[in-house]
XYZ file of C-alpha atoms in Angstrom:
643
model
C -25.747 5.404 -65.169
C -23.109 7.313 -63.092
C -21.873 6.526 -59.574
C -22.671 8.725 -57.083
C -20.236 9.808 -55.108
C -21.266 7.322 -51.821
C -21.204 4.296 -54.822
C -17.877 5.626 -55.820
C -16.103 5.626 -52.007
C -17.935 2.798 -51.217
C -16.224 0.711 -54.364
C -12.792 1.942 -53.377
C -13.511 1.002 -49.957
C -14.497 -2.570 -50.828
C -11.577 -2.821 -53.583
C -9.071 -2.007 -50.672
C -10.022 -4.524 -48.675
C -10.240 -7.379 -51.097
C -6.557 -6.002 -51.765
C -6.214 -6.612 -47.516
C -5.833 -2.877 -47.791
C -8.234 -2.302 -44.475
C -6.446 0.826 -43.184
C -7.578 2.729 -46.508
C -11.056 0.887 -46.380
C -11.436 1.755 -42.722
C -10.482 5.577 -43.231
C -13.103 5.529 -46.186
C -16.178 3.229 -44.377
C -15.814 5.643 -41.210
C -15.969 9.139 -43.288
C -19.106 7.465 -44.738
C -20.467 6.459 -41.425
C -19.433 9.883 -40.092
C -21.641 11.899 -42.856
C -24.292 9.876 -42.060
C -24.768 7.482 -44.743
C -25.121 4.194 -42.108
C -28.796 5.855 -41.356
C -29.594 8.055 -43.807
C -28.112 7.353 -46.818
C -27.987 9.764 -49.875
C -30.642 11.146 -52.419
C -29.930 7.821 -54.903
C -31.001 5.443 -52.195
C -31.832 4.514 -48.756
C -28.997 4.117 -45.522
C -26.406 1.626 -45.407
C -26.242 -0.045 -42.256
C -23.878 -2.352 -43.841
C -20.483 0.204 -43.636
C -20.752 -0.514 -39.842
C -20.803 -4.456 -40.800
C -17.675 -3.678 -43.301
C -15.942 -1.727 -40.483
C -16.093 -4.671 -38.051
C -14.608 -7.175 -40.343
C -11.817 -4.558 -41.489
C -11.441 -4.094 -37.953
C -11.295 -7.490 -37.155
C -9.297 -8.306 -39.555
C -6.245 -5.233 -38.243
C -6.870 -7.254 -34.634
C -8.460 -4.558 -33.041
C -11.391 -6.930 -31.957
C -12.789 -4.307 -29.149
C -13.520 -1.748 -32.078
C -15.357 -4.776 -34.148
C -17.155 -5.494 -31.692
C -18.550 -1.750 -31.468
C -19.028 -1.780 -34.977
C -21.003 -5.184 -35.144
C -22.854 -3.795 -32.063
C -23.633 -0.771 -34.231
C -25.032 -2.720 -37.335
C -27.149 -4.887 -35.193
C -28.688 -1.840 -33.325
C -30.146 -1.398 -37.471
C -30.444 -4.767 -38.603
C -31.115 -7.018 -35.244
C -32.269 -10.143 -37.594
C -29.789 -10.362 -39.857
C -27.995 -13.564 -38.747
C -24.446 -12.298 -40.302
C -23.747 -10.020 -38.260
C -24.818 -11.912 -35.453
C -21.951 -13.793 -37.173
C -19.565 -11.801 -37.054
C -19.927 -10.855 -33.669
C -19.382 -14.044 -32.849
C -16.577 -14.463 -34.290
C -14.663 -11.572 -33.207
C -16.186 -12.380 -29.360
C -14.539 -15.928 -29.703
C -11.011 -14.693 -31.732
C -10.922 -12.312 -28.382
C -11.252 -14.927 -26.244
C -14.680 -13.783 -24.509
C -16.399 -17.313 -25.406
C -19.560 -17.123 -23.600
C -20.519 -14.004 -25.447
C -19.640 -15.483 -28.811
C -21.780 -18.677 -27.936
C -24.573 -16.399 -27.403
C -24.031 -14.579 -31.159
C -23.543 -17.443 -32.480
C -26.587 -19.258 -31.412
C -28.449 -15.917 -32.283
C -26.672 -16.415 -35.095
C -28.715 -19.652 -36.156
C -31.816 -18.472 -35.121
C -31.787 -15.689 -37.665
C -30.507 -17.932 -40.105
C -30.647 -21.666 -39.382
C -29.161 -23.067 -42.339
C -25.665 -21.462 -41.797
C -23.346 -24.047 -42.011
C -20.433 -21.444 -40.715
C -22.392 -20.475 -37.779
C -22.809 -23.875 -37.083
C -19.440 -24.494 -37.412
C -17.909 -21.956 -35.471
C -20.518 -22.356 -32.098
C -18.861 -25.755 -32.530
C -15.471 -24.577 -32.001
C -16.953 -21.882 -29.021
C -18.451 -24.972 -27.107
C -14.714 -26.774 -27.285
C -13.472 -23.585 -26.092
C -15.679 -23.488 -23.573
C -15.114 -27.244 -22.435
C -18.398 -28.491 -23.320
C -17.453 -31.282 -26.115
C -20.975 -32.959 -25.369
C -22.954 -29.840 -26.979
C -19.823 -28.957 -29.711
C -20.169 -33.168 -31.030
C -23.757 -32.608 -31.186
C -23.737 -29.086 -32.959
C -20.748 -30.546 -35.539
C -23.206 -33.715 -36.166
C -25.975 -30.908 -37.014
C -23.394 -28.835 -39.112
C -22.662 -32.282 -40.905
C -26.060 -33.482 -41.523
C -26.011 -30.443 -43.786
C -22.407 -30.255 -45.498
C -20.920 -34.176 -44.743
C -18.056 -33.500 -46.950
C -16.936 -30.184 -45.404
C -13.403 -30.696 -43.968
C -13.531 -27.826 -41.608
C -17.083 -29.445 -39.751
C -15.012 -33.051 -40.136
C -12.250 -31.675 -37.829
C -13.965 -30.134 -35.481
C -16.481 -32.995 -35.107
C -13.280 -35.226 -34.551
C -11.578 -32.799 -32.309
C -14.853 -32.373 -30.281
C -15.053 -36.357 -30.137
C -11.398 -36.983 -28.989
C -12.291 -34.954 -25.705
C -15.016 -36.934 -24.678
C -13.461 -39.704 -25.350
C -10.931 -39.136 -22.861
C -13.659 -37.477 -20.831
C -15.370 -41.086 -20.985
C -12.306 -43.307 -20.360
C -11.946 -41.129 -16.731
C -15.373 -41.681 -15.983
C -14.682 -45.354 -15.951
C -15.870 -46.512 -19.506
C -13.469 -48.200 -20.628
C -15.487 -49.859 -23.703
C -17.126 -46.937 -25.004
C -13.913 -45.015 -25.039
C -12.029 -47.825 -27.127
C -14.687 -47.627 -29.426
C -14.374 -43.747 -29.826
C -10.670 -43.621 -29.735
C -10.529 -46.296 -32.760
C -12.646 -44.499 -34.719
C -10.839 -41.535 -34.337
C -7.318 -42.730 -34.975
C -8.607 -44.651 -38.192
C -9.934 -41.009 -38.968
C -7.173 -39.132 -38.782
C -6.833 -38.181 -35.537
C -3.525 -39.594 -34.687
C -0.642 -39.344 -32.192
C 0.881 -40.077 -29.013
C -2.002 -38.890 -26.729
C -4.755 -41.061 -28.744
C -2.526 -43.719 -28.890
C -1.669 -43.828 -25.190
C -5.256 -43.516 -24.114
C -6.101 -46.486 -26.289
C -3.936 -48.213 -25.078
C -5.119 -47.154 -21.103
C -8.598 -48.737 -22.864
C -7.396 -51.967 -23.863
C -5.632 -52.526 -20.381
C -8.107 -51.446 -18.463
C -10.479 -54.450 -20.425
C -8.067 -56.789 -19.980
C -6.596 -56.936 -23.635
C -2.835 -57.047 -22.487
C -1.586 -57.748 -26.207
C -2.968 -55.298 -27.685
C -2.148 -53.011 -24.948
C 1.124 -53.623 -25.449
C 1.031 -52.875 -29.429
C -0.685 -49.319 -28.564
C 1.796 -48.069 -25.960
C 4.677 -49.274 -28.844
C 2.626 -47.230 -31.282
C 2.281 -44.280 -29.052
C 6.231 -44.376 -28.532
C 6.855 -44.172 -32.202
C 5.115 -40.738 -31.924
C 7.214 -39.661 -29.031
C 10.628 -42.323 -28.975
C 12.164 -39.282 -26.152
C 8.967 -39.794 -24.392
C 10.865 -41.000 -20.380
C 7.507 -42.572 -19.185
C 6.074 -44.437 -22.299
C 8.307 -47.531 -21.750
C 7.583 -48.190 -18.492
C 4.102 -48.734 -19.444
C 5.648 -51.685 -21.496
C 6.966 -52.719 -19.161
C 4.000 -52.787 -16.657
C 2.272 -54.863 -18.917
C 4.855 -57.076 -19.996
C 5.192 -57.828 -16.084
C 0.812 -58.391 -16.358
C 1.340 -61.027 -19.104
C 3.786 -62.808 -16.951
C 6.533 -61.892 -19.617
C 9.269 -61.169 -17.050
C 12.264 -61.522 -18.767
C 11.491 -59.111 -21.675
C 10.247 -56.718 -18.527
C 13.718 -57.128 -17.019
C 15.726 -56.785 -20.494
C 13.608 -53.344 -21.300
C 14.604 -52.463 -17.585
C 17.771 -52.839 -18.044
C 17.466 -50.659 -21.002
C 16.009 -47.770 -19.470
C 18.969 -48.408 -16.693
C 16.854 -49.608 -14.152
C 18.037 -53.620 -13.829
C 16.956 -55.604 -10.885
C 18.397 -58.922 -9.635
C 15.884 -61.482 -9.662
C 12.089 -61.641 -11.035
C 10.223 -61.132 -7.303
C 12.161 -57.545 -6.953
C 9.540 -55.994 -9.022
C 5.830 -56.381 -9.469
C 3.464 -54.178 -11.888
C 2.212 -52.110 -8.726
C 5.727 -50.855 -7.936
C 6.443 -49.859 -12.172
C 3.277 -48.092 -11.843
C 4.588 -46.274 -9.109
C 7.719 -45.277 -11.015
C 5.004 -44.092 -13.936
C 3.588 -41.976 -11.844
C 6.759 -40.074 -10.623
C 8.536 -40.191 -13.717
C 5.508 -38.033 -15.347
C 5.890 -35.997 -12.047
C 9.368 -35.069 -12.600
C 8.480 -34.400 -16.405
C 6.153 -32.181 -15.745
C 3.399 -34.375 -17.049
C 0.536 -33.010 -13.927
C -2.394 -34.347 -15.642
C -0.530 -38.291 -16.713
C 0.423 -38.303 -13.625
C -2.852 -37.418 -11.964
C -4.600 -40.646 -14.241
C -1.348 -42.874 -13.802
C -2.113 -42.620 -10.283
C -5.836 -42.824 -10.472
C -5.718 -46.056 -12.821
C -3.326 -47.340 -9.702
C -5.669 -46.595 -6.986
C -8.409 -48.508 -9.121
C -5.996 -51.820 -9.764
C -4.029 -51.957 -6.770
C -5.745 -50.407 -3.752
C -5.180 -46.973 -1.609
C -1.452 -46.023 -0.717
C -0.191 -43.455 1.133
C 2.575 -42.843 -1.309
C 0.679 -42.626 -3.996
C -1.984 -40.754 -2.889
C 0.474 -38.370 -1.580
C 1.425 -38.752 -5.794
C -1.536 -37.586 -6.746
C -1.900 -35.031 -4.404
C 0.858 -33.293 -5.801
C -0.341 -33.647 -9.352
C -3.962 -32.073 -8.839
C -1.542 -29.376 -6.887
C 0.059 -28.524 -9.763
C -3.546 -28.751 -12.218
C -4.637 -26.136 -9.564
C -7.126 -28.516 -8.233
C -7.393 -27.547 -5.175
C -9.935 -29.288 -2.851
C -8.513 -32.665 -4.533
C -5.169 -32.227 -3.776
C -5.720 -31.424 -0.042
C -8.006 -34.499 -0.028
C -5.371 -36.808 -1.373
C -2.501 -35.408 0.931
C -4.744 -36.115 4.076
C -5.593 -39.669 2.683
C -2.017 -40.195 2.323
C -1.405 -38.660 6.002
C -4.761 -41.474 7.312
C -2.642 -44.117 5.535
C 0.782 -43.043 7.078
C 1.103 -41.414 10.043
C 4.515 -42.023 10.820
C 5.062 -40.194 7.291
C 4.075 -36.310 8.171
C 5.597 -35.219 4.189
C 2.020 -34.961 2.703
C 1.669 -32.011 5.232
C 4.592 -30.495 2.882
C 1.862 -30.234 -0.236
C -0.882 -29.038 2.289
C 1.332 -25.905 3.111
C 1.915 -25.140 -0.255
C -2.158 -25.812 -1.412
C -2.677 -23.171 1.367
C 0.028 -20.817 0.747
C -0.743 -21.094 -3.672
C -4.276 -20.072 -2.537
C -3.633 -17.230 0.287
C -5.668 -19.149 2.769
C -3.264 -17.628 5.866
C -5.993 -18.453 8.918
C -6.108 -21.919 7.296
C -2.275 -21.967 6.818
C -1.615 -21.366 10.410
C -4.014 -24.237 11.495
C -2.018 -26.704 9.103
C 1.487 -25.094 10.132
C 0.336 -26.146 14.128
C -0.894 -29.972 12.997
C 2.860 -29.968 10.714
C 4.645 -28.963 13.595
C 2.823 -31.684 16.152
C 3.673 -33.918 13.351
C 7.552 -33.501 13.484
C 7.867 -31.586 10.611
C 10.977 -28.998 9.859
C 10.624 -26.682 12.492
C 12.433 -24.089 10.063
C 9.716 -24.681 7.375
C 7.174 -24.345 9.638
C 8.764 -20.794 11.084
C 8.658 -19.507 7.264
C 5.179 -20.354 6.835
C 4.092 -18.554 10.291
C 6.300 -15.719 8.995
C 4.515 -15.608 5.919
C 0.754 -15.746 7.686
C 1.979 -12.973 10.118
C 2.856 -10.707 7.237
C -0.516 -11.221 5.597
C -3.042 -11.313 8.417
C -3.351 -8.074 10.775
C 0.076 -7.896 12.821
C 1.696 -4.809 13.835
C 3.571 -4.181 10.525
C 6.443 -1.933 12.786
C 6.868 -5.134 14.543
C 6.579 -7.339 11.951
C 9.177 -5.287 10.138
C 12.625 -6.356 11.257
C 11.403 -10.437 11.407
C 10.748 -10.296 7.539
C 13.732 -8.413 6.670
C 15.620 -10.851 8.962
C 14.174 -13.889 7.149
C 14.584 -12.802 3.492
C 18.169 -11.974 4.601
C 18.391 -14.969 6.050
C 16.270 -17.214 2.928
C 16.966 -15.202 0.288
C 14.740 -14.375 -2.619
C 12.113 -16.014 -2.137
C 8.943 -14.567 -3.829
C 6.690 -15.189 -1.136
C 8.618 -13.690 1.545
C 9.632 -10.332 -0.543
C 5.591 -10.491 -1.462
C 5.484 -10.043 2.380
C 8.307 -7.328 2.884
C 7.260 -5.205 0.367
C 3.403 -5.156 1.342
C 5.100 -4.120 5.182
C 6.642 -1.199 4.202
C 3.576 -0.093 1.941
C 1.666 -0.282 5.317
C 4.363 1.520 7.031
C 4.323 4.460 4.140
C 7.805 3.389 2.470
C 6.623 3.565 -0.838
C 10.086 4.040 -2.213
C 10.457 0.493 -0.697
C 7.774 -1.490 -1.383
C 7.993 -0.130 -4.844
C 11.671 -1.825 -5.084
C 10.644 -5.015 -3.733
C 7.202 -5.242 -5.643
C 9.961 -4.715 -8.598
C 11.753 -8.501 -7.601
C 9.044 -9.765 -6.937
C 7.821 -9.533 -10.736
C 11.117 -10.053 -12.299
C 11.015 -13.619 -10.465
C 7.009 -13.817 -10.418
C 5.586 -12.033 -13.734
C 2.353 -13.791 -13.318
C 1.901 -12.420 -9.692
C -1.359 -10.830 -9.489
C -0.867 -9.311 -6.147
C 2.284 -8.367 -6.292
C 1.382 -6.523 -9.884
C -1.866 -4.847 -7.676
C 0.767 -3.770 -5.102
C 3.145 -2.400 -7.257
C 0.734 -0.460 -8.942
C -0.756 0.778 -5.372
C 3.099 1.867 -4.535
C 3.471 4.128 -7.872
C 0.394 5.661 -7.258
C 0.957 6.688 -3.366
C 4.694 7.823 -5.407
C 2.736 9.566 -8.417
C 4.904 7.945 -10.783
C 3.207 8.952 -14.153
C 4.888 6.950 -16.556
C 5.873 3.971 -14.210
C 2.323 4.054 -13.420
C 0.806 3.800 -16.825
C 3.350 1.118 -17.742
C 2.112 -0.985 -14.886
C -1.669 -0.381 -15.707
C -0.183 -2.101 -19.157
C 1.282 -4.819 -17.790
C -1.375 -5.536 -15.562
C -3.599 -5.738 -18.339
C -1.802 -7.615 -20.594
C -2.030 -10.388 -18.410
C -5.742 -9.702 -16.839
C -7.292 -8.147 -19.505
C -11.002 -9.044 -17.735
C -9.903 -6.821 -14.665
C -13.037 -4.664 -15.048
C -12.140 -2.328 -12.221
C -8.985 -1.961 -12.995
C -9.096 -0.977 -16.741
C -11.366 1.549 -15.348
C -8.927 2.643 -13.137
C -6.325 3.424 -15.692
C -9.341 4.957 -18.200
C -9.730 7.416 -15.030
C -5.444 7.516 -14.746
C -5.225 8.233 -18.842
C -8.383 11.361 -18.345
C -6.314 13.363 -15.252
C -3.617 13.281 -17.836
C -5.770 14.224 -20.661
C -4.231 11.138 -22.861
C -7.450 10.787 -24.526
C -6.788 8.523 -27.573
C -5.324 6.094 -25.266
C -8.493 6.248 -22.643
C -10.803 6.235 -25.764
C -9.075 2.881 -26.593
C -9.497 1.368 -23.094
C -12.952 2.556 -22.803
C -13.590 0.750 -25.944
C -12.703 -2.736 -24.128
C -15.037 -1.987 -21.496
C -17.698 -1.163 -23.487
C -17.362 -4.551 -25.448
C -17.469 -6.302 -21.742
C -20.353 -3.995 -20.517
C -22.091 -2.234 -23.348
C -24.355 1.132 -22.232
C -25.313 4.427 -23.517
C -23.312 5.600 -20.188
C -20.075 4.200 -21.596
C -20.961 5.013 -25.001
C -21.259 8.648 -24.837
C -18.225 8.919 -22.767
C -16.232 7.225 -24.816
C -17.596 9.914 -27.836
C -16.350 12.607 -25.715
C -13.241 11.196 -25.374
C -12.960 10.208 -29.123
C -13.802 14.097 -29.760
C -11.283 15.291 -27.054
C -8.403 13.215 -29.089
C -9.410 15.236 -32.483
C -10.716 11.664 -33.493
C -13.805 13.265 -35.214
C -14.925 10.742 -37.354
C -15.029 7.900 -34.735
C -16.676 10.742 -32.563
C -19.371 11.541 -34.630
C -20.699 7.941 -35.355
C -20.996 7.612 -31.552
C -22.908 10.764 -31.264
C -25.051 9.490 -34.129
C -25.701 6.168 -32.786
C -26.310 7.908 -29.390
C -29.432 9.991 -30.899
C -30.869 7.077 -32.238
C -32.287 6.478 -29.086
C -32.560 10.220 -27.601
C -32.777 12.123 -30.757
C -34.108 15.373 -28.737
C -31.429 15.548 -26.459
C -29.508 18.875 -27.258
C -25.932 18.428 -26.625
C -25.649 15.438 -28.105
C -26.667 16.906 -31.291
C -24.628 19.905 -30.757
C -21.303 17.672 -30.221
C -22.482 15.652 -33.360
C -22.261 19.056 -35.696
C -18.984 20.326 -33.374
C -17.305 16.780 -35.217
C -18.687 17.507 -38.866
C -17.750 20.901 -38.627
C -14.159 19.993 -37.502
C -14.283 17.058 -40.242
C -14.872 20.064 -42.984
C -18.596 19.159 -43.476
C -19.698 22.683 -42.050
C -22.450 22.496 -44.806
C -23.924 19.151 -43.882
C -23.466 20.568 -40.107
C -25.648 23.584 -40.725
C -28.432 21.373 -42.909
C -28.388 19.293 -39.813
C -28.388 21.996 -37.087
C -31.122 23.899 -38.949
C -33.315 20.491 -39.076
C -33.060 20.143 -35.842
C -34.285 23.746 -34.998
C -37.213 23.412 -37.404
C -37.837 19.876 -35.614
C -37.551 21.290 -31.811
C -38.359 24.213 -30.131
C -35.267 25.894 -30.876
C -33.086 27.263 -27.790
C -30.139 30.331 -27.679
C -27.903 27.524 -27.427
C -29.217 26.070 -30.561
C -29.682 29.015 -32.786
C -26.501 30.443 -31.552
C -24.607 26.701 -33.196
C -27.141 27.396 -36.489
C -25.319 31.363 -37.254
C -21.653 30.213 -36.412
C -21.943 27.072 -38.923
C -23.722 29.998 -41.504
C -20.574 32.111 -40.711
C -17.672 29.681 -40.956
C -19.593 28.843 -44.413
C -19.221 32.708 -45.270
C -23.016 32.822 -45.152
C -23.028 36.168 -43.359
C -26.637 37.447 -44.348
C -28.001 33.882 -43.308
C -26.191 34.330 -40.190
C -27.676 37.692 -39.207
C -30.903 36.327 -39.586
C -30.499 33.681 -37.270
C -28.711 35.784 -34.772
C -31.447 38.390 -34.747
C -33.813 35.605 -34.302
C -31.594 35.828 -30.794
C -32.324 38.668 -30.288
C -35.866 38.870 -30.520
C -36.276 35.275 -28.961
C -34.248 35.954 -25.854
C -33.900 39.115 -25.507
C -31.708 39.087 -21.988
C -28.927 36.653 -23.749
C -25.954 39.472 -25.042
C -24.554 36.657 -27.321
C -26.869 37.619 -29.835
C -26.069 40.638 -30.090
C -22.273 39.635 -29.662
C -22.745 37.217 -32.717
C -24.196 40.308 -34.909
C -21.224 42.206 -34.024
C -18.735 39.982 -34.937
C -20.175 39.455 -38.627
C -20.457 42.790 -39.028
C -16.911 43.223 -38.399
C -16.185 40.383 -40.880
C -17.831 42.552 -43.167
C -15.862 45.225 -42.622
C -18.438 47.376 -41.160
C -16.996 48.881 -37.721
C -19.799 51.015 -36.638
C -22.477 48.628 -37.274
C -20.306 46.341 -35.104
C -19.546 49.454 -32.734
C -23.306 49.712 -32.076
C -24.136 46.155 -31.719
C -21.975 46.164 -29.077
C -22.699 48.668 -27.112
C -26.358 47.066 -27.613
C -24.498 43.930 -25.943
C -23.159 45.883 -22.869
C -26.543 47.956 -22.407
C -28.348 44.565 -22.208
C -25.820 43.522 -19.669
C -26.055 46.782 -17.535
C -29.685 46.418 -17.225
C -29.327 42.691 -16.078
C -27.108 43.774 -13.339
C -29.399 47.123 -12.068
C -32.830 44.596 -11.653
C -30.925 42.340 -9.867
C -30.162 44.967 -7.648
């Protein structure tokens, strides 16, 4: 039996993308979609929801994960129990980085379908993603019950393992994470990390020996590695081994004279800065926990580990460890050094100027302290024509320092120097990329300037490093309409409506789609739009504007004159139902309708406008004359009653 046509574009489309082809298969599945085949189908057979499921993965697969998810979206508004697409959703949520969304496919997912080892897998890796390695082990174990030879499940059951195995060793079981850790690293899951932590294990129960042999293996891993032989050598000094501790010491070019000069409590200490000045926040953070548990508190190396949950971004743990170290050691006021900063990193300027008085009663720098009341001046509500000349005086005076042109250029933005701030918003990005508020103020500046194209590069920016900044993607969707750049507003729309998904954003982002000539993408909008208010009018009318301007005038008409017989037809309606018959160079059809206009709504001149017009398409000038004139009459008349 013969293809139909739909069979036949529907093969090429699925040949192109086995080929990886999914620009061709795309431009095929969405002129399919388009006509109407998702719902309706053809004469051979029933609709194909599945072009919309085909579209996402094409999509998907070209990284344009916003559109995939519109086009899952789609299929499951047709098929809400079919766990693949649920699937698939999921997949393209989590490849997009929106995890708690693909969670919730996924686990929709397995309802619809619980024997899905993939689903199963993948909500897996969305649970690691989304730091819960309790619920990903136990979803893996599921997975595995079901496929226990499957490498893919075997990973992520080991990777989903490892982290709760350090997440038990730092809740203080030491055993239990031994265990786990040994079973991992006879597994396959090997390296300098699972060796170290091991080794943390077997110290921390009292196994010195083979403590030992696990930091040596974890150095093999990593023999550039600064900090792993001081571990060595903290447990050589445990085991009473001095000598060796001394000779290894010596090698790292750190001798001492005599065996009392050092004690495991003061190598610890050097562990501890030593992953500081690497870098190393979160060693550091458990080098100096692991020494708070063996050895006692300590002002210095609280003040330590204050600095390393500073740098993790904890917070409330880093102020609470500088203050510990400040109880230990008052004549030591340098913890109040990390406080500043803690309050400064998080904008806190009331609470900045309360811990820039208690540094200052302290006896800390009374220069530091000046820059840090600068800074809360500039930010709280001070007279910014006084404030002014202080902050231009200090960054000439400090130089660039990010905080303090933060400050200047936010003054002259709130003294109207937009030409200014702009400039200094500028430095402050080129030395701060990842500055949210200077990228917010910079932004504000070019707007106040009505810098177009500096304007729209900034939205970009912004984005591109905030891309969950709701308000202001909307912002630049609004920017990219005054300018009428409606491809590229269609495109940001399309992220929102992934993030917030509504008819409202829907059908605005089909009007934009139609504004940017994108008729195809336009009219599968306006089609999924009717599904749920199939009587409203204009959506229907904007559906047959895209055919028409796709070339399907005739499927246009069929579905314009459907709709008429369906509903109470209006002027409006009927008026859409003689153009189509005209552009199709169905002129008697067309005079039919029109006069239907006429008689139906008899005040409306377009009728009689309409007849006009095909007359003279016809090539009959009087008939057109009189229809006219007809036309005018009916408008004279209007205006004399109204009088």
């Amino acid at each position: 039996m013969a293809k139909t046509w739909f069979e036949t574009q529907l093969s090429q489309a699925l040949s192109a993308g086995r080929k990886r082809d999914y620009r061709k298969a795309v431009t095929i599945l969405e002129n399919l979609a388009a006509r109407g085949y998702a719902e309706n189908g053809d004469r051979a057979s029933g609709g194909h929801p599945e072009l919309y499921l085909y579209l996402a993965r094409s999509y998907h697969a070209l990284g344009n994960f916003a559109r995939a998810v519109a086009y899952a979206r789609l299929y499951l508004e047709l098929r809400p129990d079919d766990g693949s697409g649920w699937f698939f959703l999921g997949r393209t949520y989590l490849a997009s980085g929106t995890v708690h969304r693909a969670v919730f496919a996924l686990r929709t997912s397995l309802e619809k379908n619980p024997e899905s080892v993939d689903a199963r897998a993948l909500l897996g890796m969305a649970y690691l993603k989304a730091k819960k390695p309790i619920i990903a082990r136990a979803v893996f174990e599921e997975a595995l019950e079901r496929d226990p030879d499957n490498p893919r499940l075997n990973e992520g059951y080991r990777n989903a393992l490892f982290i709760e195995a350090i997440r038990t060793y730092k809740r203080g079981d030491a055993e239990q994470a031994r265990q786990m850790l040994t079973f991992l690293i006879n597994n396959d899951i090997d390296g300098v990390v699972p060796r170290l932590y091991l080794a943390h294990t077997l110290r921390d129960l009292g196994y010195l020996p083979e403590a030992l042999g696990e930091y040596e293996n974890a150095a093999l891993f990593s023999p550039e590695d600064e900090v792993l032989p001081w571990y060595r050598v903290a447990v050589l000094l445990e085991m009473g081994r001095a000598p060796e501790a001394h000779a290894l010491m010596a090698e790292l070019g750190a001798a001492v004279e005599g065996a009392s000069a050092v004690s495991p409590e003061v190598v610890n200490t050097t562990i501890i800065r030593t992953h500081l000045e690497s870098g190393q926040w979160a060693k550091a953070a458990q080098a100096a926990r692991v020494h708070i548990r063996n050895y006692g508190p300590s002002a210095q190396v609280h003040a330590l580990m204050g600095e390393a949950q500073r740098n993790l971004g904890n917070v409330e743990a880093a102020v609470n460890h500088f203050n510990r170290a400040l109880e230990l050691d008052r004549e030591h006021p340098e913890p109040y050094y990390g406080i500043l900063m803690v309050f400064k990193s998080e904008r806190d300027w009331e609470g900045l100027c309360g811990v820039a008085n208690r540094a200052e009663r302290a006896g800390c720098d009374p220069a530091l302290i000046n820059y840090y009341r600068t800074l809360c001046r500039a930010n709280m509500d001070t007279d910014p024509a006084v404030l002014l000349p202080e902050l231009q005086e200090a960054v000439l005076q400090i130089g660039a320092d990010p905080e303090l042109m933060e400050a200047l250029a936010r003054t002259y933005f709130r003294v109207g120097l937009f030409d200014l701030s702009v400039g200094w918003y500028d430095k402050v990005l080129q030395l701060e990329q990842g500055n949210e508020d200077a990228w917010l103020g910079y932004i504000a500046s070019l707007e106040q300037l009505d810098d177009t194209a500096r304007r729209l590069e900034a939205y970009r920016g912004y984005l591109a490093l905030w891309g969950d900044n709701s308000g202001i993607r909307r912002d630049l969707v609004n920017f990219l309409e005054e300018n009428e750049q409606w491809e590229d507003a269609a495109d940001q729309l399309e992220i929102l409506l992934g993030q917030f998904p509504s008819s409202g954003i829907e059908r605005q982002l089909a009007l934009y789609r139609r504004k940017a000539g994108q008729y195809r993408k336009a009219a599968i909008l306006y089609r999924s739009l009717l599904r749920e208010t199939p009587d409203d009018r204009s959506l229907l009318s904007s559906l047959v504007y895209c055919l028409d301007r796709m070339g399907e005038t005739d499927s246009a008409r069929k579905l314009m004159q459907s709709a008429n017989k369906a509903f109470k037809p209006t002027a409006d309606s009927l008026l859409i139902e003689g153009r189509l018959c005209v552009r199709a160079k169905d002129y008697q059809a067309a005079l039919v309708i029109f006069r239907k206009v006429v008689d139906r709504f008899p005040k409306d001149t377009r009728g009689w406008e309409e007849v006009a017009h095909v007359y003279d398409l016809q090539g009959v000038p009087e008939m057109a004359a009189t229809f006219r004139q007809k036309a005018r009459d009916t408008l004279n008349s209007g205006k004399k009653k109204k009088k």
